[in-house]
Amino acid sequence: MYLLPTLCFIFVILLQILACVSAEVRILTTEEKQLLLDEHNKARSEVVPKASNMKYMTWDATLAGEAVALARVCVNQHSNLQSKKYPRTGENLFASMNMKIDASWLKTAMRMFVEEKKDYNYEEDSCSLVCGHYTQVVWASSVKVGCGASICDSIDIFDQTWDNGQLLFCRYAPPGNYFRKKPYEAGEPCFDCELEETCRNNTCATAEDLKAVIEDDVEVVLKDEEKPGYDGRPDGKGRADGDEAADGDEAADGDEVADGDEGADGDEGVDGDEGADGDGGSAQSVLIQMSLLVANVLFAYLLM
């Protein structure tokens, strides 16, 4: 007699839980954050031609918290989020399918950003293809970075939806990719460092920079209108428009030196091995199976 209401209750709860796991924040470890930071500074130290004013980059917990909040929306589009700490920010995004978020995945994301180096002509300050991710990474005055990642049941990528996706969001301050401005000054490495700065792997670093530690992310809760792809709908999540993918500050022009994405998904989107599990897909699969099991029991009970 009491079995039917109990099963119905369990079924509803399972469906509610299932709806909540469409985006699972993958908290980056301190080691993974350090990896991302090191890859940024490595790229900055290896620019061609060499830079006379390249600043050493450090991790920022506020930018990281904002990036985490943006990544969990699962829309591969630049945001208009006003940072709680900085007047302006830049952004880089990377999306993939059927891959596991780990050190290898983070290196792949950074490789995709930095490989755009071959498409950037410093002398002409122009791109033969998309190169805005790279120019943001090596923008001399962008001294702070923070990144966040999420595992998504689906990711909105302009006119497509990717199932079992992974999304990396990186935020930078101050932003880069100003129109008609080169990312750095060419010259002898560290020639233009300030008096209080020392030369660290071809970058200018203060003593404070070199002592900086990676702190826990600052927790950030987004309003609907701050979410990427917001179109006024109550869920705060709309389809990402290719043209709306401008950087979160108007400095980015999406022309020659593109905003750190220029409407492209942060990859060109990498499709991983179909056999690779997307890290959080298994949890959702279990819930689906449990829901189907309860539904079958309900159906059998009703036929009795």
PDB file of C-alpha atoms in Angstrom:
ATOM      1  CA  MET A   1       0.000   0.000   0.000  1.00  0.00           C
ATOM      2  CA  TYR A   2       2.754   2.410   0.932  1.00  0.00           C
ATOM      3  CA  LEU A   3       5.189   1.279  -1.771  1.00  0.00           C
ATOM      4  CA  LEU A   4       3.802   3.424  -4.590  1.00  0.00           C
ATOM      5  CA  PRO A   5       4.121   6.829  -2.852  1.00  0.00           C
ATOM      6  CA  THR A   6       7.578   5.873  -1.607  1.00  0.00           C
ATOM      7  CA  LEU A   7       8.757   4.901  -5.080  1.00  0.00           C
ATOM      8  CA  CYS A   8       7.286   8.077  -6.558  1.00  0.00           C
ATOM      9  CA  PHE A   9       9.099  10.164  -3.966  1.00  0.00           C
ATOM     10  CA  ILE A  10      12.416   8.412  -4.685  1.00  0.00           C
ATOM     11  CA  PHE A  11      11.901   8.859  -8.432  1.00  0.00           C
ATOM     12  CA  VAL A  12      11.311  12.611  -8.081  1.00  0.00           C
ATOM     13  CA  ILE A  13      14.377  13.018  -5.859  1.00  0.00           C
ATOM     14  CA  LEU A  14      16.559  11.144  -8.351  1.00  0.00           C
ATOM     15  CA  LEU A  15      15.346  13.346 -11.190  1.00  0.00           C
ATOM     16  CA  GLN A  16      16.123  16.476  -9.172  1.00  0.00           C
ATOM     17  CA  ILE A  17      19.619  15.213  -8.400  1.00  0.00           C
ATOM     18  CA  LEU A  18      20.104  14.301 -12.040  1.00  0.00           C
ATOM     19  CA  ALA A  19      19.223  17.842 -13.099  1.00  0.00           C
ATOM     20  CA  CYS A  20      21.862  19.241 -10.765  1.00  0.00           C
ATOM     21  CA  VAL A  21      24.798  17.262 -12.127  1.00  0.00           C
ATOM     22  CA  SER A  22      24.703  18.763 -15.628  1.00  0.00           C
ATOM     23  CA  ALA A  23      27.723  20.841 -14.591  1.00  0.00           C
ATOM     24  CA  GLU A  24      30.262  19.604 -12.103  1.00  0.00           C
ATOM     25  CA  VAL A  25      32.994  21.992 -11.067  1.00  0.00           C
ATOM     26  CA  ARG A  26      36.335  20.265 -11.254  1.00  0.00           C
ATOM     27  CA  ILE A  27      38.326  21.992  -8.508  1.00  0.00           C
ATOM     28  CA  LEU A  28      41.892  22.402  -9.715  1.00  0.00           C
ATOM     29  CA  THR A  29      44.552  21.283  -7.281  1.00  0.00           C
ATOM     30  CA  THR A  30      47.365  23.584  -6.212  1.00  0.00           C
ATOM     31  CA  GLU A  31      49.705  21.551  -8.423  1.00  0.00           C
ATOM     32  CA  GLU A  32      47.405  21.963 -11.426  1.00  0.00           C
ATOM     33  CA  LYS A  33      47.120  25.698 -10.856  1.00  0.00           C
ATOM     34  CA  GLN A  34      50.907  25.896 -10.620  1.00  0.00           C
ATOM     35  CA  LEU A  35      51.149  23.972 -13.889  1.00  0.00           C
ATOM     36  CA  LEU A  36      48.909  26.495 -15.646  1.00  0.00           C
ATOM     37  CA  LEU A  37      50.858  29.391 -14.161  1.00  0.00           C
ATOM     38  CA  ASP A  38      54.196  27.857 -15.152  1.00  0.00           C
ATOM     39  CA  GLU A  39      52.983  27.278 -18.702  1.00  0.00           C
ATOM     40  CA  HIS A  40      51.927  30.917 -18.952  1.00  0.00           C
ATOM     41  CA  ASN A  41      55.284  32.183 -17.699  1.00  0.00           C
ATOM     42  CA  LYS A  42      57.136  29.755 -19.956  1.00  0.00           C
ATOM     43  CA  ALA A  43      55.327  31.134 -23.001  1.00  0.00           C
ATOM     44  CA  ARG A  44      56.010  34.685 -21.839  1.00  0.00           C
ATOM     45  CA  SER A  45      59.725  33.967 -21.470  1.00  0.00           C
ATOM     46  CA  GLU A  46      59.981  32.442 -24.952  1.00  0.00           C
ATOM     47  CA  VAL A  47      58.360  35.117 -27.134  1.00  0.00           C
ATOM     48  CA  VAL A  48      59.894  35.879 -30.527  1.00  0.00           C
ATOM     49  CA  PRO A  49      61.187  38.520 -30.905  1.00  0.00           C
ATOM     50  CA  LYS A  50      62.297  38.734 -27.281  1.00  0.00           C
ATOM     51  CA  ALA A  51      60.542  41.164 -24.942  1.00  0.00           C
ATOM     52  CA  SER A  52      62.167  43.999 -23.013  1.00  0.00           C
ATOM     53  CA  ASN A  53      59.180  44.617 -20.722  1.00  0.00           C
ATOM     54  CA  MET A  54      57.584  41.209 -20.136  1.00  0.00           C
ATOM     55  CA  LYS A  55      56.170  40.970 -16.607  1.00  0.00           C
ATOM     56  CA  TYR A  56      56.258  37.820 -14.497  1.00  0.00           C
ATOM     57  CA  MET A  57      52.722  36.474 -14.044  1.00  0.00           C
ATOM     58  CA  THR A  58      51.243  35.330 -10.708  1.00  0.00           C
ATOM     59  CA  TRP A  59      48.060  33.484  -9.724  1.00  0.00           C
ATOM     60  CA  ASP A  60      45.045  35.407  -8.425  1.00  0.00           C
ATOM     61  CA  ALA A  61      42.419  33.726  -6.228  1.00  0.00           C
ATOM     62  CA  THR A  62      39.668  36.205  -7.131  1.00  0.00           C
ATOM     63  CA  LEU A  63      40.130  35.728 -10.865  1.00  0.00           C
ATOM     64  CA  ALA A  64      40.207  31.968 -10.287  1.00  0.00           C
ATOM     65  CA  GLY A  65      36.948  32.069  -8.316  1.00  0.00           C
ATOM     66  CA  GLU A  66      35.298  34.089 -11.065  1.00  0.00           C
ATOM     67  CA  ALA A  67      36.609  31.649 -13.671  1.00  0.00           C
ATOM     68  CA  VAL A  68      35.180  28.708 -11.717  1.00  0.00           C
ATOM     69  CA  ALA A  69      31.755  30.376 -11.540  1.00  0.00           C
ATOM     70  CA  LEU A  70      31.825  31.113 -15.269  1.00  0.00           C
ATOM     71  CA  ALA A  71      33.013  27.621 -16.215  1.00  0.00           C
ATOM     72  CA  ARG A  72      30.126  25.949 -14.376  1.00  0.00           C
ATOM     73  CA  VAL A  73      27.635  27.741 -16.692  1.00  0.00           C
ATOM     74  CA  CYS A  74      28.898  25.458 -19.485  1.00  0.00           C
ATOM     75  CA  VAL A  75      28.687  28.057 -22.242  1.00  0.00           C
ATOM     76  CA  ASN A  76      31.845  28.460 -24.307  1.00  0.00           C
ATOM     77  CA  GLN A  77      31.521  32.205 -24.682  1.00  0.00           C
ATOM     78  CA  HIS A  78      33.248  35.228 -23.207  1.00  0.00           C
ATOM     79  CA  SER A  79      31.487  36.909 -20.323  1.00  0.00           C
ATOM     80  CA  ASN A  80      30.689  40.476 -19.384  1.00  0.00           C
ATOM     81  CA  LEU A  81      31.391  39.759 -15.741  1.00  0.00           C
ATOM     82  CA  GLN A  82      32.750  42.753 -13.857  1.00  0.00           C
ATOM     83  CA  SER A  83      35.512  41.472 -11.620  1.00  0.00           C
ATOM     84  CA  LYS A  84      35.119  42.053  -7.902  1.00  0.00           C
ATOM     85  CA  LYS A  85      38.754  43.114  -7.756  1.00  0.00           C
ATOM     86  CA  TYR A  86      39.862  44.517 -11.117  1.00  0.00           C
ATOM     87  CA  PRO A  87      38.280  47.212 -13.315  1.00  0.00           C
ATOM     88  CA  ARG A  88      38.897  45.180 -16.465  1.00  0.00           C
ATOM     89  CA  THR A  89      39.758  41.597 -17.310  1.00  0.00           C
ATOM     90  CA  GLY A  90      40.654  39.461 -20.305  1.00  0.00           C
ATOM     91  CA  GLU A  91      39.598  35.868 -20.922  1.00  0.00           C
ATOM     92  CA  ASN A  92      40.722  32.683 -22.669  1.00  0.00           C
ATOM     93  CA  LEU A  93      38.522  29.614 -23.067  1.00  0.00           C
ATOM     94  CA  PHE A  94      39.204  26.020 -24.030  1.00  0.00           C
ATOM     95  CA  ALA A  95      36.592  23.317 -24.621  1.00  0.00           C
ATOM     96  CA  SER A  96      36.841  19.602 -25.285  1.00  0.00           C
ATOM     97  CA  MET A  97      34.705  16.471 -25.518  1.00  0.00           C
ATOM     98  CA  ASN A  98      35.194  13.028 -23.998  1.00  0.00           C
ATOM     99  CA  MET A  99      38.398  13.885 -22.203  1.00  0.00           C
ATOM    100  CA  LYS A 100      39.504  13.690 -18.595  1.00  0.00           C
ATOM    101  CA  ILE A 101      40.439  16.853 -16.727  1.00  0.00           C
ATOM    102  CA  ASP A 102      43.944  16.234 -15.475  1.00  0.00           C
ATOM    103  CA  ALA A 103      47.469  17.600 -15.932  1.00  0.00           C
ATOM    104  CA  SER A 104      47.612  16.289 -19.487  1.00  0.00           C
ATOM    105  CA  TRP A 105      44.345  18.035 -20.368  1.00  0.00           C
ATOM    106  CA  LEU A 106      45.568  21.326 -18.904  1.00  0.00           C
ATOM    107  CA  LYS A 107      48.775  21.042 -20.918  1.00  0.00           C
ATOM    108  CA  THR A 108      46.704  20.407 -24.033  1.00  0.00           C
ATOM    109  CA  ALA A 109      44.683  23.567 -23.373  1.00  0.00           C
ATOM    110  CA  MET A 110      47.829  25.640 -22.913  1.00  0.00           C
ATOM    111  CA  ARG A 111      49.408  24.083 -25.993  1.00  0.00           C
ATOM    112  CA  MET A 112      46.367  25.095 -28.044  1.00  0.00           C
ATOM    113  CA  PHE A 113      46.691  28.671 -26.797  1.00  0.00           C
ATOM    114  CA  VAL A 114      50.443  28.910 -27.318  1.00  0.00           C
ATOM    115  CA  GLU A 115      50.559  27.149 -30.701  1.00  0.00           C
ATOM    116  CA  GLU A 116      48.785  30.191 -32.123  1.00  0.00           C
ATOM    117  CA  LYS A 117      52.224  31.811 -31.875  1.00  0.00           C
ATOM    118  CA  LYS A 118      52.956  30.571 -35.393  1.00  0.00           C
ATOM    119  CA  ASP A 119      49.983  32.553 -36.696  1.00  0.00           C
ATOM    120  CA  TYR A 120      51.021  35.859 -35.102  1.00  0.00           C
ATOM    121  CA  ASN A 121      53.269  38.304 -36.969  1.00  0.00           C
ATOM    122  CA  TYR A 122      54.859  40.647 -34.436  1.00  0.00           C
ATOM    123  CA  GLU A 123      56.242  43.122 -36.974  1.00  0.00           C
ATOM    124  CA  GLU A 124      52.861  43.635 -38.615  1.00  0.00           C
ATOM    125  CA  ASP A 125      50.890  42.983 -35.421  1.00  0.00           C
ATOM    126  CA  SER A 126      48.565  40.709 -37.354  1.00  0.00           C
ATOM    127  CA  CYS A 127      47.195  37.169 -37.314  1.00  0.00           C
ATOM    128  CA  SER A 128      47.140  34.826 -40.300  1.00  0.00           C
ATOM    129  CA  LEU A 129      44.590  32.757 -38.371  1.00  0.00           C
ATOM    130  CA  VAL A 130      43.151  33.033 -34.849  1.00  0.00           C
ATOM    131  CA  CYS A 131      45.924  34.099 -32.452  1.00  0.00           C
ATOM    132  CA  GLY A 132      44.132  36.051 -29.724  1.00  0.00           C
ATOM    133  CA  HIS A 133      44.536  33.296 -27.148  1.00  0.00           C
ATOM    134  CA  TYR A 134      48.305  33.459 -27.584  1.00  0.00           C
ATOM    135  CA  THR A 135      48.554  37.247 -27.507  1.00  0.00           C
ATOM    136  CA  GLN A 136      46.560  37.322 -24.264  1.00  0.00           C
ATOM    137  CA  VAL A 137      48.881  34.738 -22.703  1.00  0.00           C
ATOM    138  CA  VAL A 138      51.959  36.838 -23.578  1.00  0.00           C
ATOM    139  CA  TRP A 139      50.474  40.311 -23.051  1.00  0.00           C
ATOM    140  CA  ALA A 140      53.260  41.988 -21.080  1.00  0.00           C
ATOM    141  CA  SER A 141      51.099  43.962 -18.659  1.00  0.00           C
ATOM    142  CA  SER A 142      48.710  41.080 -17.876  1.00  0.00           C
ATOM    143  CA  VAL A 143      50.344  40.101 -14.595  1.00  0.00           C
ATOM    144  CA  LYS A 144      47.511  38.163 -12.930  1.00  0.00           C
ATOM    145  CA  VAL A 145      45.751  34.992 -14.027  1.00  0.00           C
ATOM    146  CA  GLY A 146      43.171  32.670 -12.500  1.00  0.00           C
ATOM    147  CA  CYS A 147      41.494  29.662 -14.121  1.00  0.00           C
ATOM    148  CA  GLY A 148      38.603  27.322 -13.396  1.00  0.00           C
ATOM    149  CA  ALA A 149      37.339  24.122 -14.998  1.00  0.00           C
ATOM    150  CA  SER A 150      34.072  22.230 -15.163  1.00  0.00           C
ATOM    151  CA  ILE A 151      32.713  18.934 -16.439  1.00  0.00           C
ATOM    152  CA  CYS A 152      29.542  19.531 -18.437  1.00  0.00           C
ATOM    153  CA  ASP A 153      26.738  17.233 -19.497  1.00  0.00           C
ATOM    154  CA  SER A 154      26.609  19.538 -22.518  1.00  0.00           C
ATOM    155  CA  ILE A 155      28.372  22.727 -23.596  1.00  0.00           C
ATOM    156  CA  ASP A 156      26.820  25.454 -25.742  1.00  0.00           C
ATOM    157  CA  ILE A 157      29.349  26.317 -28.451  1.00  0.00           C
ATOM    158  CA  PHE A 158      27.761  28.916 -30.703  1.00  0.00           C
ATOM    159  CA  ASP A 159      25.458  26.913 -33.010  1.00  0.00           C
ATOM    160  CA  GLN A 160      26.414  23.543 -31.561  1.00  0.00           C
ATOM    161  CA  THR A 161      25.928  21.550 -28.392  1.00  0.00           C
ATOM    162  CA  TRP A 162      28.697  19.232 -27.268  1.00  0.00           C
ATOM    163  CA  ASP A 163      27.815  16.311 -25.022  1.00  0.00           C
ATOM    164  CA  ASN A 164      30.162  15.124 -22.284  1.00  0.00           C
ATOM    165  CA  GLY A 165      32.240  18.279 -22.460  1.00  0.00           C
ATOM    166  CA  GLN A 166      34.991  19.889 -20.433  1.00  0.00           C
ATOM    167  CA  LEU A 167      35.529  23.634 -20.191  1.00  0.00           C
ATOM    168  CA  LEU A 168      38.493  25.700 -19.028  1.00  0.00           C
ATOM    169  CA  PHE A 169      37.980  29.395 -18.272  1.00  0.00           C
ATOM    170  CA  CYS A 170      41.002  31.663 -17.622  1.00  0.00           C
ATOM    171  CA  ARG A 171      40.719  35.299 -16.524  1.00  0.00           C
ATOM    172  CA  TYR A 172      43.504  37.901 -16.802  1.00  0.00           C
ATOM    173  CA  ALA A 173      44.206  41.294 -15.265  1.00  0.00           C
ATOM    174  CA  PRO A 174      44.896  43.774 -16.597  1.00  0.00           C
ATOM    175  CA  PRO A 175      43.418  42.574 -19.910  1.00  0.00           C
ATOM    176  CA  GLY A 176      45.337  42.238 -23.143  1.00  0.00           C
ATOM    177  CA  ASN A 177      44.483  42.373 -26.831  1.00  0.00           C
ATOM    178  CA  TYR A 178      44.031  46.099 -27.210  1.00  0.00           C
ATOM    179  CA  PHE A 179      43.428  47.050 -30.816  1.00  0.00           C
ATOM    180  CA  ARG A 180      46.478  48.358 -32.680  1.00  0.00           C
ATOM    181  CA  LYS A 181      48.755  47.681 -29.736  1.00  0.00           C
ATOM    182  CA  LYS A 182      51.433  44.994 -29.648  1.00  0.00           C
ATOM    183  CA  PRO A 183      51.485  42.566 -26.726  1.00  0.00           C
ATOM    184  CA  TYR A 184      54.969  43.636 -25.615  1.00  0.00           C
ATOM    185  CA  GLU A 185      57.985  45.775 -26.521  1.00  0.00           C
ATOM    186  CA  ALA A 186      60.670  43.954 -28.478  1.00  0.00           C
ATOM    187  CA  GLY A 187      64.215  44.249 -27.160  1.00  0.00           C
ATOM    188  CA  GLU A 188      66.815  42.869 -24.790  1.00  0.00           C
ATOM    189  CA  PRO A 189      65.071  40.728 -22.153  1.00  0.00           C
ATOM    190  CA  CYS A 190      64.374  42.665 -18.937  1.00  0.00           C
ATOM    191  CA  PHE A 191      65.903  45.876 -20.336  1.00  0.00           C
ATOM    192  CA  ASP A 192      62.793  47.830 -19.338  1.00  0.00           C
ATOM    193  CA  CYS A 193      62.267  46.283 -15.903  1.00  0.00           C
ATOM    194  CA  GLU A 194      61.497  48.661 -13.038  1.00  0.00           C
ATOM    195  CA  LEU A 195      64.157  49.358 -10.402  1.00  0.00           C
ATOM    196  CA  GLU A 196      62.444  47.095  -7.860  1.00  0.00           C
ATOM    197  CA  GLU A 197      62.235  44.211 -10.344  1.00  0.00           C
ATOM    198  CA  THR A 198      64.756  41.507 -11.113  1.00  0.00           C
ATOM    199  CA  CYS A 199      65.096  39.407 -14.251  1.00  0.00           C
ATOM    200  CA  ARG A 200      63.498  35.964 -13.895  1.00  0.00           C
ATOM    201  CA  ASN A 201      63.626  33.804 -17.035  1.00  0.00           C
ATOM    202  CA  ASN A 202      63.394  36.828 -19.337  1.00  0.00           C
ATOM    203  CA  THR A 203      60.549  38.364 -17.308  1.00  0.00           C
ATOM    204  CA  CYS A 204      60.472  41.247 -14.825  1.00  0.00           C
ATOM    205  CA  ALA A 205      59.561  40.077 -11.315  1.00  0.00           C
ATOM    206  CA  THR A 206      59.355  41.777  -7.940  1.00  0.00           C
ATOM    207  CA  ALA A 207      60.442  40.077  -4.722  1.00  0.00           C
ATOM    208  CA  GLU A 208      56.753  39.847  -3.811  1.00  0.00           C
ATOM    209  CA  ASP A 209      56.003  38.116  -7.120  1.00  0.00           C
ATOM    210  CA  LEU A 210      58.624  35.473  -6.463  1.00  0.00           C
ATOM    211  CA  LYS A 211      57.288  34.809  -2.960  1.00  0.00           C
ATOM    212  CA  ALA A 212      53.645  34.626  -4.041  1.00  0.00           C
ATOM    213  CA  VAL A 213      51.759  31.451  -3.142  1.00  0.00           C
ATOM    214  CA  ILE A 214      48.638  30.013  -4.737  1.00  0.00           C
ATOM    215  CA  GLU A 215      45.669  30.541  -2.434  1.00  0.00           C
ATOM    216  CA  ASP A 216      42.236  28.917  -2.389  1.00  0.00           C
ATOM    217  CA  ASP A 217      39.751  30.320  -4.885  1.00  0.00           C
ATOM    218  CA  VAL A 218      37.503  33.150  -3.753  1.00  0.00           C
ATOM    219  CA  GLU A 219      33.914  31.892  -3.950  1.00  0.00           C
ATOM    220  CA  VAL A 220      31.838  33.795  -6.501  1.00  0.00           C
ATOM    221  CA  VAL A 221      28.099  33.484  -7.183  1.00  0.00           C
ATOM    222  CA  LEU A 222      26.944  34.876 -10.517  1.00  0.00           C
ATOM    223  CA  LYS A 223      23.771  36.807 -11.178  1.00  0.00           C
ATOM    224  CA  ASP A 224      21.868  35.634 -14.255  1.00  0.00           C
ATOM    225  CA  GLU A 225      22.908  38.666 -16.279  1.00  0.00           C
ATOM    226  CA  GLU A 226      26.573  37.957 -15.524  1.00  0.00           C
ATOM    227  CA  LYS A 227      26.481  34.486 -17.049  1.00  0.00           C
ATOM    228  CA  PRO A 228      27.945  33.808 -20.503  1.00  0.00           C
ATOM    229  CA  GLY A 229      25.227  33.472 -23.126  1.00  0.00           C
ATOM    230  CA  TYR A 230      22.601  35.229 -20.984  1.00  0.00           C
ATOM    231  CA  ASP A 231      19.610  36.153 -23.135  1.00  0.00           C
ATOM    232  CA  GLY A 232      17.107  37.309 -20.544  1.00  0.00           C
ATOM    233  CA  ARG A 233      15.659  33.874 -19.909  1.00  0.00           C
ATOM    234  CA  PRO A 234      15.018  32.896 -16.276  1.00  0.00           C
ATOM    235  CA  ASP A 235      17.683  30.181 -16.348  1.00  0.00           C
ATOM    236  CA  GLY A 236      20.253  32.768 -17.327  1.00  0.00           C
ATOM    237  CA  LYS A 237      21.621  30.521 -20.019  1.00  0.00           C
ATOM    238  CA  GLY A 238      20.986  31.165 -23.669  1.00  0.00           C
ATOM    239  CA  ARG A 239      22.602  30.161 -26.904  1.00  0.00           C
ATOM    240  CA  ALA A 240      26.010  31.633 -27.394  1.00  0.00           C
ATOM    241  CA  ASP A 241      26.183  33.955 -30.359  1.00  0.00           C
ATOM    242  CA  GLY A 242      29.433  33.935 -32.276  1.00  0.00           C
ATOM    243  CA  ASP A 243      29.543  37.706 -32.474  1.00  0.00           C
ATOM    244  CA  GLU A 244      28.875  38.228 -28.832  1.00  0.00           C
ATOM    245  CA  ALA A 245      32.060  36.422 -27.986  1.00  0.00           C
ATOM    246  CA  ALA A 246      33.936  39.614 -27.419  1.00  0.00           C
ATOM    247  CA  ASP A 247      36.263  39.831 -24.483  1.00  0.00           C
ATOM    248  CA  GLY A 248      34.750  41.054 -21.239  1.00  0.00           C
ATOM    249  CA  ASP A 249      36.176  44.508 -21.889  1.00  0.00           C
ATOM    250  CA  GLU A 250      35.658  46.645 -24.912  1.00  0.00           C
ATOM    251  CA  ALA A 251      39.380  46.916 -25.530  1.00  0.00           C
ATOM    252  CA  ALA A 252      39.328  43.664 -27.441  1.00  0.00           C
ATOM    253  CA  ASP A 253      38.454  44.241 -31.050  1.00  0.00           C
ATOM    254  CA  GLY A 254      38.208  40.786 -32.566  1.00  0.00           C
ATOM    255  CA  ASP A 255      40.019  42.107 -35.605  1.00  0.00           C
ATOM    256  CA  GLU A 256      43.741  41.665 -36.069  1.00  0.00           C
ATOM    257  CA  VAL A 257      44.820  41.024 -32.514  1.00  0.00           C
ATOM    258  CA  ALA A 258      41.748  39.111 -31.535  1.00  0.00           C
ATOM    259  CA  ASP A 259      40.166  39.026 -28.153  1.00  0.00           C
ATOM    260  CA  GLY A 260      41.337  35.925 -26.385  1.00  0.00           C
ATOM    261  CA  ASP A 261      38.976  33.806 -28.385  1.00  0.00           C
ATOM    262  CA  GLU A 262      37.662  35.858 -31.237  1.00  0.00           C
ATOM    263  CA  GLY A 263      34.486  33.965 -31.341  1.00  0.00           C
ATOM    264  CA  ALA A 264      36.298  30.689 -31.656  1.00  0.00           C
ATOM    265  CA  ASP A 265      35.739  28.109 -29.012  1.00  0.00           C
ATOM    266  CA  GLY A 266      38.760  27.865 -26.851  1.00  0.00           C
ATOM    267  CA  ASP A 267      40.174  25.261 -28.993  1.00  0.00           C
ATOM    268  CA  GLU A 268      38.974  24.528 -31.832  1.00  0.00           C
ATOM    269  CA  GLY A 269      37.562  22.154 -29.467  1.00  0.00           C
ATOM    270  CA  VAL A 270      39.382  18.949 -28.898  1.00  0.00           C
ATOM    271  CA  ASP A 271      37.503  15.701 -29.299  1.00  0.00           C
ATOM    272  CA  GLY A 272      39.094  13.128 -27.055  1.00  0.00           C
ATOM    273  CA  ASP A 273      39.197   9.400 -27.467  1.00  0.00           C
ATOM    274  CA  GLU A 274      35.651   8.091 -27.386  1.00  0.00           C
ATOM    275  CA  GLY A 275      36.800   5.533 -24.857  1.00  0.00           C
ATOM    276  CA  ALA A 276      37.967   8.213 -22.462  1.00  0.00           C
ATOM    277  CA  ASP A 277      35.473   9.000 -19.747  1.00  0.00           C
ATOM    278  CA  GLY A 278      34.757  12.678 -19.224  1.00  0.00           C
ATOM    279  CA  ASP A 279      35.562  12.495 -15.524  1.00  0.00           C
ATOM    280  CA  GLY A 280      32.103  13.207 -14.232  1.00  0.00           C
ATOM    281  CA  GLY A 281      29.985  11.382 -16.758  1.00  0.00           C
ATOM    282  CA  SER A 282      29.984   8.228 -14.657  1.00  0.00           C
ATOM    283  CA  ALA A 283      28.081   9.867 -11.786  1.00  0.00           C
ATOM    284  CA  GLN A 284      25.358  10.975 -14.120  1.00  0.00           C
ATOM    285  CA  SER A 285      25.224   7.565 -15.777  1.00  0.00           C
ATOM    286  CA  VAL A 286      24.637   5.890 -12.398  1.00  0.00           C
ATOM    287  CA  LEU A 287      21.812   8.304 -11.598  1.00  0.00           C
ATOM    288  CA  ILE A 288      20.193   7.662 -14.968  1.00  0.00           C
ATOM    289  CA  GLN A 289      20.339   3.926 -14.392  1.00  0.00           C
ATOM    290  CA  MET A 290      18.867   4.325 -10.893  1.00  0.00           C
ATOM    291  CA  SER A 291      16.052   6.488 -12.259  1.00  0.00           C
ATOM    292  CA  LEU A 292      15.271   3.924 -14.957  1.00  0.00           C
ATOM    293  CA  LEU A 293      15.281   1.150 -12.379  1.00  0.00           C
ATOM    294  CA  VAL A 294      12.802   2.994 -10.155  1.00  0.00           C
ATOM    295  CA  ALA A 295      10.661   3.803 -13.200  1.00  0.00           C
ATOM    296  CA  ASN A 296      10.571   0.124 -14.174  1.00  0.00           C
ATOM    297  CA  VAL A 297       9.588  -0.884 -10.637  1.00  0.00           C
ATOM    298  CA  LEU A 298       6.824   1.734 -10.668  1.00  0.00           C
ATOM    299  CA  PHE A 299       5.558   0.469 -14.014  1.00  0.00           C
ATOM    300  CA  ALA A 300       5.586  -3.153 -12.839  1.00  0.00           C
ATOM    301  CA  TYR A 301       3.767  -2.182  -9.638  1.00  0.00           C
ATOM    302  CA  LEU A 302       1.045  -0.383 -11.584  1.00  0.00           C
ATOM    303  CA  LEU A 303       0.495  -3.472 -13.746  1.00  0.00           C
ATOM    304  CA  MET A 304      -0.070  -5.670 -10.683  1.00  0.00           C
TER     305      MET A 304
END
